[in-house]
Short mmCIF file of N, CA, C and O and ligand atoms in Angstrom, two decimals:
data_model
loop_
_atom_site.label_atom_id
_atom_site.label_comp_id
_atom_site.label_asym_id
_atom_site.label_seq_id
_atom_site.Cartn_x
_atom_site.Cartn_y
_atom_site.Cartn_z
N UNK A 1 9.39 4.22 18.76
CA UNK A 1 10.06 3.75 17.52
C UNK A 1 9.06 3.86 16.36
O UNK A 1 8.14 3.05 16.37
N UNK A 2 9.12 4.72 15.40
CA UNK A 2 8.49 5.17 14.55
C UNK A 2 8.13 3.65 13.20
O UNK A 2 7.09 3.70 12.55
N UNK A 3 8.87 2.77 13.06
CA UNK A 3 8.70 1.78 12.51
C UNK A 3 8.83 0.48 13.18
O UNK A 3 9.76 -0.27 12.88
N UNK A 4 8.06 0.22 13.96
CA UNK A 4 7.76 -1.06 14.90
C UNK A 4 6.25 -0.67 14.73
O UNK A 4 5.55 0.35 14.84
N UNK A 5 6.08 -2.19 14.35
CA UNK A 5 4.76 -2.21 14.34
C UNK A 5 3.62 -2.52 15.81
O UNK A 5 2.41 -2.29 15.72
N UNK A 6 4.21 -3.01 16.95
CA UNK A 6 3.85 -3.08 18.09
C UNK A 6 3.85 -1.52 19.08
O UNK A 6 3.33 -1.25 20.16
N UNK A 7 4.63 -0.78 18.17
CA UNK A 7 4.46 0.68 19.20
C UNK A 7 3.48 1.10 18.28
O UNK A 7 2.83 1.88 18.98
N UNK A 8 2.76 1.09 16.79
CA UNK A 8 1.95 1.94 16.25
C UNK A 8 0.68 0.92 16.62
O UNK A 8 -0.23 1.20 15.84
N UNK A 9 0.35 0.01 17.39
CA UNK A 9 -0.42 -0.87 17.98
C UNK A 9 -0.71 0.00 19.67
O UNK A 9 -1.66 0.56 20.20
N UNK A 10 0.18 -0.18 19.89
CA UNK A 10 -0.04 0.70 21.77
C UNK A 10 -0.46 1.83 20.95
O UNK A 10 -1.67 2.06 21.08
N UNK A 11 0.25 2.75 20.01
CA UNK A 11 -0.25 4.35 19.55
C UNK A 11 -1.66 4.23 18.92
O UNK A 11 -2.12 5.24 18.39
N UNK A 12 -2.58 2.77 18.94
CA UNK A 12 -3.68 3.37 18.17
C UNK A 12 -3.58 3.33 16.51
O UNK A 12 -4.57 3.46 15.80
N UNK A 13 -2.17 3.14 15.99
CA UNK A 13 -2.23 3.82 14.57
C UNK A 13 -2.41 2.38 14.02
O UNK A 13 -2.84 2.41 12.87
N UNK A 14 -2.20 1.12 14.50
CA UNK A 14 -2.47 -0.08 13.52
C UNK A 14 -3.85 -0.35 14.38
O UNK A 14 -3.96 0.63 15.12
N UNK A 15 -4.78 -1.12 14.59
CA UNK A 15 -6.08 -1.58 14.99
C UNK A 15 -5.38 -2.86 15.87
O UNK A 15 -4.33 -3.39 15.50
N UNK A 16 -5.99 -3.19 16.86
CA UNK A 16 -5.62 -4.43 17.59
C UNK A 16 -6.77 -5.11 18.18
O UNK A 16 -7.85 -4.51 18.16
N UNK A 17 -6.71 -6.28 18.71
CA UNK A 17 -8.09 -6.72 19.40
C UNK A 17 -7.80 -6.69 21.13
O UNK A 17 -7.83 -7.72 21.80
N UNK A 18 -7.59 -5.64 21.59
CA UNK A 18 -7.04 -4.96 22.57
C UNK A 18 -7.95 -5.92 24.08
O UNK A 18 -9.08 -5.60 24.42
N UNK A 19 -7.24 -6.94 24.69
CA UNK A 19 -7.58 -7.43 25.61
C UNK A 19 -6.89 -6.73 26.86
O UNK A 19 -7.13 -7.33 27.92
N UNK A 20 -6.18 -5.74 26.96
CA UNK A 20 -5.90 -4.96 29.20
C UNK A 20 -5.15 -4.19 28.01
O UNK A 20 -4.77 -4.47 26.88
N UNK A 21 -5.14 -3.32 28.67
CA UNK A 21 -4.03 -1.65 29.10
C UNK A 21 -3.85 -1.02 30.17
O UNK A 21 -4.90 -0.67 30.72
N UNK A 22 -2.68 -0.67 30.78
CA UNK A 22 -2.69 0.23 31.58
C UNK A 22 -1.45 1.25 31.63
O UNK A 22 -0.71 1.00 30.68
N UNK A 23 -1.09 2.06 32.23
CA UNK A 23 -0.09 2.96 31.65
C UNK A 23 1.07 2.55 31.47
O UNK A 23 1.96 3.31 31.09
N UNK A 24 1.33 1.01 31.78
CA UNK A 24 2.72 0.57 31.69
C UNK A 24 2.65 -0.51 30.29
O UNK A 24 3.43 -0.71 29.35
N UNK A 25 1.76 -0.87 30.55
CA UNK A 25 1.35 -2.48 28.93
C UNK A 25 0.47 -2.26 28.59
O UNK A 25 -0.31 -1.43 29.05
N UNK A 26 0.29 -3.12 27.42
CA UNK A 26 -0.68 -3.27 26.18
C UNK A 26 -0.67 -4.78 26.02
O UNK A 26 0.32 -5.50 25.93
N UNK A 27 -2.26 -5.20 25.98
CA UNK A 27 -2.05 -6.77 25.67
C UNK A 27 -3.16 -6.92 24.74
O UNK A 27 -4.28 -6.41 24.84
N UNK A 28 -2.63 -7.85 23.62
CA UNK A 28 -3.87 -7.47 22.21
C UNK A 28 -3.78 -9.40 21.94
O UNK A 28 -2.80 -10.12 22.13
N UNK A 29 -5.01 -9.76 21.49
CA UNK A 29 -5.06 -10.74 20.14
C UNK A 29 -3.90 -11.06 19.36
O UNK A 29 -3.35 -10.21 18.66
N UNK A 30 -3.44 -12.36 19.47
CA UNK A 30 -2.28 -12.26 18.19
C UNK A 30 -3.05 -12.50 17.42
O UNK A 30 -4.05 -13.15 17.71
N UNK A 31 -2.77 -11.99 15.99
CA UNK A 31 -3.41 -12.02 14.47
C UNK A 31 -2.93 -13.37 13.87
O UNK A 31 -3.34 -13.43 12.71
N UNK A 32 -2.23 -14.46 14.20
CA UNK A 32 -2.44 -15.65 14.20
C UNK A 32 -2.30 -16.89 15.29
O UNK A 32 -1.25 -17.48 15.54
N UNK A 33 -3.01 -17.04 15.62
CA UNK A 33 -3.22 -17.55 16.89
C UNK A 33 -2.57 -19.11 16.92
O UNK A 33 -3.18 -19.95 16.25
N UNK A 34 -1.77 -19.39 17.41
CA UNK A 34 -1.02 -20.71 17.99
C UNK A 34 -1.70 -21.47 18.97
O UNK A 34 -1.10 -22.44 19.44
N UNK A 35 -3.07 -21.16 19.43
CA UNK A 35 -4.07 -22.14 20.49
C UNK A 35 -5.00 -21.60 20.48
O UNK A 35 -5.17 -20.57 19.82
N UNK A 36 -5.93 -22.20 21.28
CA UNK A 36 -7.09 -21.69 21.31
C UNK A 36 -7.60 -19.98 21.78
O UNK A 36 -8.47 -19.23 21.35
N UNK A 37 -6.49 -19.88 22.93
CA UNK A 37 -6.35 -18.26 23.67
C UNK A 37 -4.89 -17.88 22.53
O UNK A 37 -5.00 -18.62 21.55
N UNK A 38 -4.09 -17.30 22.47
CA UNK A 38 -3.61 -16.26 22.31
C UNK A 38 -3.28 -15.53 22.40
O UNK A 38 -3.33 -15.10 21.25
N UNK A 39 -2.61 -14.40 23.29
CA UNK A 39 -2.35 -13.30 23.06
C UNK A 39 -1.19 -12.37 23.51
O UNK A 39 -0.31 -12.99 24.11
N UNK A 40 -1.01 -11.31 23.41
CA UNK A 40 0.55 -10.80 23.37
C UNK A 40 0.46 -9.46 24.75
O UNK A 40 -0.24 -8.47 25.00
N UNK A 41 1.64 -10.19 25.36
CA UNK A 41 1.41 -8.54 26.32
C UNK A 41 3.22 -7.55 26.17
O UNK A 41 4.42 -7.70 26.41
N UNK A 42 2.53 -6.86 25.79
CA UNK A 42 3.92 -5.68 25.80
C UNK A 42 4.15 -4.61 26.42
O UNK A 42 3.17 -4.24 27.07
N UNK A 43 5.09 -3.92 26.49
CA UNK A 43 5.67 -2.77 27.52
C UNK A 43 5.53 -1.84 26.32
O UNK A 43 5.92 -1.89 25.16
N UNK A 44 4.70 -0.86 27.16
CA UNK A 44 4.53 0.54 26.29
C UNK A 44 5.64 1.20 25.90
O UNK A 44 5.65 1.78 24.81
N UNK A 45 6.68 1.19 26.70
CA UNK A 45 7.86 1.38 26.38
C UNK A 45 8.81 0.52 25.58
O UNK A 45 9.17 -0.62 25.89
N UNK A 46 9.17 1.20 24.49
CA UNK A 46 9.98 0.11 23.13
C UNK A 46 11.28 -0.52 23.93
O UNK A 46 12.22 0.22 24.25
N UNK A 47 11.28 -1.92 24.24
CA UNK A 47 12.51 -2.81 24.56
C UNK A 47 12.40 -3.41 23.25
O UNK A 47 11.42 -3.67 22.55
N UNK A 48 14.12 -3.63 23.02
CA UNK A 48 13.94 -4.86 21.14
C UNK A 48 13.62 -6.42 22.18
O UNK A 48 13.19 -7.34 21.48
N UNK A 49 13.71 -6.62 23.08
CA UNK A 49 13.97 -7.94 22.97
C UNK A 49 13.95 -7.94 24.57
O UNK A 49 13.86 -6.96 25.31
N UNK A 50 14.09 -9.55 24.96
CA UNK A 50 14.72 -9.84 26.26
C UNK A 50 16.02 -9.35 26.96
O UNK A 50 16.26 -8.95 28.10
N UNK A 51 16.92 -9.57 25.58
CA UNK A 51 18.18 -9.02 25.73
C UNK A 51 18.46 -7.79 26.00
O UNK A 51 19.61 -7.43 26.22
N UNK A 52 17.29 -6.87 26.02
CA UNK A 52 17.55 -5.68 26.16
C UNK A 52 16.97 -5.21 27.95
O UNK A 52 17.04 -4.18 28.62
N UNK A 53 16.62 -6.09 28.09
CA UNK A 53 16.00 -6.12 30.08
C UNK A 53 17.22 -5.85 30.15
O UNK A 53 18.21 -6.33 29.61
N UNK A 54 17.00 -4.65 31.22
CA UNK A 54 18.59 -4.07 32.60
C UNK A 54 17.36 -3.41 33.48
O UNK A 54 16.15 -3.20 33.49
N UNK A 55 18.73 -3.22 34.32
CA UNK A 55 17.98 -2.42 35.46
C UNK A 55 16.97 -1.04 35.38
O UNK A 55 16.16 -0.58 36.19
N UNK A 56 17.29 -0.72 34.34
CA UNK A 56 16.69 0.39 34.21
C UNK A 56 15.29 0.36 33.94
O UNK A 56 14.41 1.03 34.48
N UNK A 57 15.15 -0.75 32.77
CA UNK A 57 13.99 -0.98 32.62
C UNK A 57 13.45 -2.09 32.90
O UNK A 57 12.86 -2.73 32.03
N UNK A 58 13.53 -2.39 33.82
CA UNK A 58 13.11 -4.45 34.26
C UNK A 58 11.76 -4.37 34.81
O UNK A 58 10.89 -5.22 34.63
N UNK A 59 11.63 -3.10 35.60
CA UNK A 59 10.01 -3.08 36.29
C UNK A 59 8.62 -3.45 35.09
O UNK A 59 7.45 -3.70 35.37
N UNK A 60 9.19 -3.37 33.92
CA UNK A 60 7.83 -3.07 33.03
C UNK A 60 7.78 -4.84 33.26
O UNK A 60 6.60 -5.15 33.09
N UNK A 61 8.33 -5.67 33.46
CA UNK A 61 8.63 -7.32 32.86
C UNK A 61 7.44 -7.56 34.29
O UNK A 61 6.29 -7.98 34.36
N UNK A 62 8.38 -7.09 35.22
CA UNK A 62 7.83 -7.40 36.77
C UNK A 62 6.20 -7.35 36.47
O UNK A 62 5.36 -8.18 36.82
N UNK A 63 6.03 -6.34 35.87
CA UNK A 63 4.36 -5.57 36.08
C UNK A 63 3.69 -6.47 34.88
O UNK A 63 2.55 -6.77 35.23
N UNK A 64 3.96 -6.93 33.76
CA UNK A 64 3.54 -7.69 33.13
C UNK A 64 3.20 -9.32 33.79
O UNK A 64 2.20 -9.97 33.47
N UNK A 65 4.05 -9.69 34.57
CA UNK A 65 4.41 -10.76 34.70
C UNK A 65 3.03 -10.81 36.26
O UNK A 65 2.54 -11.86 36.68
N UNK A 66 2.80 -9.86 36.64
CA UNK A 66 1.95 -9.37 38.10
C UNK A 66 0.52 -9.44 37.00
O UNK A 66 -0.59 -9.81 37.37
N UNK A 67 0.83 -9.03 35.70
CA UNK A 67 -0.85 -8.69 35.13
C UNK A 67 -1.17 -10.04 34.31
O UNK A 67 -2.31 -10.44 34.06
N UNK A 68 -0.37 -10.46 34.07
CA UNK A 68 -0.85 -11.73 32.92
C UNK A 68 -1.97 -12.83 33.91
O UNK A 68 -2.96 -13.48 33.58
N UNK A 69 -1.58 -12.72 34.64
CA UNK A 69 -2.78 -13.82 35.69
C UNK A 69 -4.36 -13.45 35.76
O UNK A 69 -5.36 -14.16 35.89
N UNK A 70 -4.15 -11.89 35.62
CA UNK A 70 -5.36 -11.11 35.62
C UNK A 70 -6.14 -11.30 34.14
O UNK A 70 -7.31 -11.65 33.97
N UNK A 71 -5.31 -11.02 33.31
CA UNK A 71 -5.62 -10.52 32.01
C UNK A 71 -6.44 -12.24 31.57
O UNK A 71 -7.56 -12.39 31.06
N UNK A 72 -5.40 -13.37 31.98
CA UNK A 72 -5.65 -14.70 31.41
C UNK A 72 -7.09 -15.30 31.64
O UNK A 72 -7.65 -15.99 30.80
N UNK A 73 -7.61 -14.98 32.83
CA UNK A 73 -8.81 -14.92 33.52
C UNK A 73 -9.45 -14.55 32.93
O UNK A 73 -10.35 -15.26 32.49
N UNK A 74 -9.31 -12.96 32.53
CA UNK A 74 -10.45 -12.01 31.76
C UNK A 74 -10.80 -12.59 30.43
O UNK A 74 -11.96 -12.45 30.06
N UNK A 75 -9.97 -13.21 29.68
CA UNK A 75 -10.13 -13.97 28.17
C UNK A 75 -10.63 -15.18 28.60
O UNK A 75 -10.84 -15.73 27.52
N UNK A 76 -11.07 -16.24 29.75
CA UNK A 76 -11.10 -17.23 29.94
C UNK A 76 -11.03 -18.70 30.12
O UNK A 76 -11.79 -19.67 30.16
N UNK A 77 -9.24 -18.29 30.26
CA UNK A 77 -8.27 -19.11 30.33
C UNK A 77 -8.64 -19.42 32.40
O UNK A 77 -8.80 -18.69 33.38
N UNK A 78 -8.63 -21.10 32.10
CA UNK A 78 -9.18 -21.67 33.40
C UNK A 78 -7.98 -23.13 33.94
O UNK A 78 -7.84 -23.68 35.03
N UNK A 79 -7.45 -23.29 32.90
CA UNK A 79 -6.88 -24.18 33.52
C UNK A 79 -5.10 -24.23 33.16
O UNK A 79 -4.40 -25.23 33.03
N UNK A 80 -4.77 -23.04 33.09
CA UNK A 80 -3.06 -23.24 32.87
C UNK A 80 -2.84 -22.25 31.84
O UNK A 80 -3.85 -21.70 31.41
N UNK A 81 -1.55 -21.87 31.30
CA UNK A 81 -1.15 -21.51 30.13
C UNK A 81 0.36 -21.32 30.13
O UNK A 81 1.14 -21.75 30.98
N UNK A 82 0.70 -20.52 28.90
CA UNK A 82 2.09 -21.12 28.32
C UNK A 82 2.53 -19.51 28.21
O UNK A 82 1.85 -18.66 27.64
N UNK A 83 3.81 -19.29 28.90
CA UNK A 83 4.19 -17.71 28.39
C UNK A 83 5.99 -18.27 27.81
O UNK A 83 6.84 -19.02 28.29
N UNK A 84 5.91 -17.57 26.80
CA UNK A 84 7.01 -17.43 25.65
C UNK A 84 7.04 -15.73 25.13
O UNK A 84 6.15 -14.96 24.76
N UNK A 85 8.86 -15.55 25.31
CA UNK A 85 8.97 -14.62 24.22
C UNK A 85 10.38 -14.97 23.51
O UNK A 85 11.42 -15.23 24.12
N UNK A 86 10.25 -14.95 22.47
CA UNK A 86 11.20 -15.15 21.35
C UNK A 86 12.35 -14.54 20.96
O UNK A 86 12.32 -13.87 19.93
N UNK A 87 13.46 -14.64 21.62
CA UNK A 87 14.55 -13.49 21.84
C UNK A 87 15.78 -13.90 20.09
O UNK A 87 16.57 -14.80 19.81
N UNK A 88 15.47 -13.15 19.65
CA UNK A 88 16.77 -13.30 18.50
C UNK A 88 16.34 -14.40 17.33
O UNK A 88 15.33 -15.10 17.44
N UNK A 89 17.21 -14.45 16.27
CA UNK A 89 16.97 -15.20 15.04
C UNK A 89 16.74 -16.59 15.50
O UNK A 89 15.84 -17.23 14.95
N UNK A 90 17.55 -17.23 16.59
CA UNK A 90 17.57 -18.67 16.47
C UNK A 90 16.08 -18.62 17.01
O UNK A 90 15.24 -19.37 16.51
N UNK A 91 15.77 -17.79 17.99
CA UNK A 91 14.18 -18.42 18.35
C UNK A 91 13.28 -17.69 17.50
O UNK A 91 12.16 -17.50 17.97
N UNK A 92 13.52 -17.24 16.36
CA UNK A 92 12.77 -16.67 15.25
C UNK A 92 11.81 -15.84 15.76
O UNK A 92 10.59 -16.00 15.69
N UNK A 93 12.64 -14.60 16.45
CA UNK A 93 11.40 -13.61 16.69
C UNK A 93 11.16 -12.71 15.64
O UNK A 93 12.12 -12.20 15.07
N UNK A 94 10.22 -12.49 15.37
CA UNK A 94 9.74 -11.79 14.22
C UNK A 94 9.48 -10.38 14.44
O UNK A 94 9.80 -9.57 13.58
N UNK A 95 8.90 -10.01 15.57
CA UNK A 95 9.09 -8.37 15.66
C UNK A 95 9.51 -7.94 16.73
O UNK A 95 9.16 -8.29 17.86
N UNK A 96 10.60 -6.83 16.30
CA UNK A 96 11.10 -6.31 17.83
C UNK A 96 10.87 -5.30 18.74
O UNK A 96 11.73 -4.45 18.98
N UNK A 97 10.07 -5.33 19.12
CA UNK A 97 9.85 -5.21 20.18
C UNK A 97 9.40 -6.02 21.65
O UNK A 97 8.19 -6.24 21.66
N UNK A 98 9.99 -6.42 22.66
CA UNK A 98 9.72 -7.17 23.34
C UNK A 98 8.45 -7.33 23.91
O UNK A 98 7.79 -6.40 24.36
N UNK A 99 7.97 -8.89 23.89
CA UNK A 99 6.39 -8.83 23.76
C UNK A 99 6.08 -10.31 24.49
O UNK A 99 7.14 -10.89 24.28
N UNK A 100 5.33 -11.14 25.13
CA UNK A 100 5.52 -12.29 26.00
C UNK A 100 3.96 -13.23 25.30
O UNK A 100 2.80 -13.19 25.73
N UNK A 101 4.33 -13.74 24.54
CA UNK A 101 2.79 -14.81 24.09
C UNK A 101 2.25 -15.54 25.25
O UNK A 101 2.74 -16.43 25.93
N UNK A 102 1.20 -14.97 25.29
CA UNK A 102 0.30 -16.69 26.28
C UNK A 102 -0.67 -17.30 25.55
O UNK A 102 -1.43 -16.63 24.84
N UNK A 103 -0.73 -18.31 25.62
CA UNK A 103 -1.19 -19.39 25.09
C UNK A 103 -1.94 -19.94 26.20
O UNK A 103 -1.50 -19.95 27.35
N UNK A 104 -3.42 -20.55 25.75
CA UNK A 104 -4.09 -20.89 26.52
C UNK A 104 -5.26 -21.91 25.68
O UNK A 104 -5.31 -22.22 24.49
N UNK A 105 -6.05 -22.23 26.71
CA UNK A 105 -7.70 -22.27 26.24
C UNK A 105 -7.96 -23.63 25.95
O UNK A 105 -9.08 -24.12 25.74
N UNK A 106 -6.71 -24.30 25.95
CA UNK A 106 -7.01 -26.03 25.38
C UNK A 106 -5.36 -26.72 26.58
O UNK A 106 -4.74 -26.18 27.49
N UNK A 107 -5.24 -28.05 25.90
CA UNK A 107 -4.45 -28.79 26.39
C UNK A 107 -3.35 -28.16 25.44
O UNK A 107 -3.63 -27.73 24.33
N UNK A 108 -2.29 -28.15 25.90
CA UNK A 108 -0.96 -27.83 24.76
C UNK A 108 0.12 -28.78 24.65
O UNK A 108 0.28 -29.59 25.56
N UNK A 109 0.87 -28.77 23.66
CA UNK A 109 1.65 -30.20 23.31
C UNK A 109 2.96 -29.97 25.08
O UNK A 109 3.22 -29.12 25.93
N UNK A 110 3.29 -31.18 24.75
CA UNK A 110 4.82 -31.39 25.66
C UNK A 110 6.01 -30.34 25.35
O UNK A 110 6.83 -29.82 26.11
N UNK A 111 5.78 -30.18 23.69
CA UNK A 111 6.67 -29.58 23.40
C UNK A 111 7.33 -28.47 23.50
O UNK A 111 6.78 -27.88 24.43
N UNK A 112 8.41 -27.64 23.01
CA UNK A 112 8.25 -26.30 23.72
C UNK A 112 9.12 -25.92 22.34
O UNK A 112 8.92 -24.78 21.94
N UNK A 113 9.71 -26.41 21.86
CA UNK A 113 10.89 -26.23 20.37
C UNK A 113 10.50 -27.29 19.04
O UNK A 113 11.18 -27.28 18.02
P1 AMP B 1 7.49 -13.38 17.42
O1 AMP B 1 7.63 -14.30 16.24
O2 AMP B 1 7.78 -14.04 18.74
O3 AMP B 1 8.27 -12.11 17.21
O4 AMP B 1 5.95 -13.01 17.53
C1 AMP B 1 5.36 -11.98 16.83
C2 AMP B 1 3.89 -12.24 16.89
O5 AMP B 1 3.21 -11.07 16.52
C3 AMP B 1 3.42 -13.34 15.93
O6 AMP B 1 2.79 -14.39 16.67
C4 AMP B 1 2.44 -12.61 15.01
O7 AMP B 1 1.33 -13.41 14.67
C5 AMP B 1 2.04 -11.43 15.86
N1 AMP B 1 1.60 -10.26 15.11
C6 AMP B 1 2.24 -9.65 14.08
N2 AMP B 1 1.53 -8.58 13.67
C7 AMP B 1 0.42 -8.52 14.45
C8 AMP B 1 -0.70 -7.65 14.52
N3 AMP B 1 -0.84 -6.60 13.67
N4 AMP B 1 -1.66 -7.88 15.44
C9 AMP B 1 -1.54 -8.93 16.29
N5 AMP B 1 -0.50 -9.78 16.28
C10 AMP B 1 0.47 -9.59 15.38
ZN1 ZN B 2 8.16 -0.82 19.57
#
């Protein structure tokens, strides 16, 4: 997708603070950080959203969901963390392409909304 800013991020063309890659994801620094860790893992392949998971493409979620344990470690997240992705206006996702925040590095509220 030529105007998503998360595919010109996997392409190299915006700068990221690039924490794992591998031929299926990309997991970078969010540029404003909501905890102490941070950060975003996405499917190299452009999904807009949650809503857009089918069969066809569900393996990339699987393989994310297999790497985030790895990746959380490598940033030095030790005791827990928080995965969120923001599907549609009411949960105010801001860019589409489907992308899963973890949050880490401290205690985090109860809250979740
Ligand atoms: P969402 O609101 O769930 O769509 O989340 C989008 C996230 O992308 C926000 O937390 C932004 O801070 C983050 N973000 C936007 N642009 C960049 C960027 N260039 N590098 C890193 N994170 C970004
Ligand atoms: Zn994209």
């Amino acid at each position: 997708m030529s105007d998503c800013i998360f595919c010109k991020i996997i392409s190299g063309d915006i700068p990221s603070a690039k924490v794992y890659e591998d031929d299926k994801i990309f997991a970078f620094k969010d540029i404003n950080p909501q905890a102490a860790v941070h950060f975003l893992v996405v499917p190299k392949t452009h999904i807009g959203s949650a809503d857009e998971v089918d069969e066809a493409n569900s393996d990339c979620v699987a393989h994310i969901f297999k790497k985030i344990p790895v990746i959380a470690k490598s940033v030095g997240i030790k005791n827990g963390y928080r995965v969120i992705t923001n599907c549609g206006p009411d949960a105010c996702q801001s860019v589409k392409h489907l992308h899963f925040h973890v949050l880490g590095g401290e205690q985090l509220s109860e809250k979740m909304a």
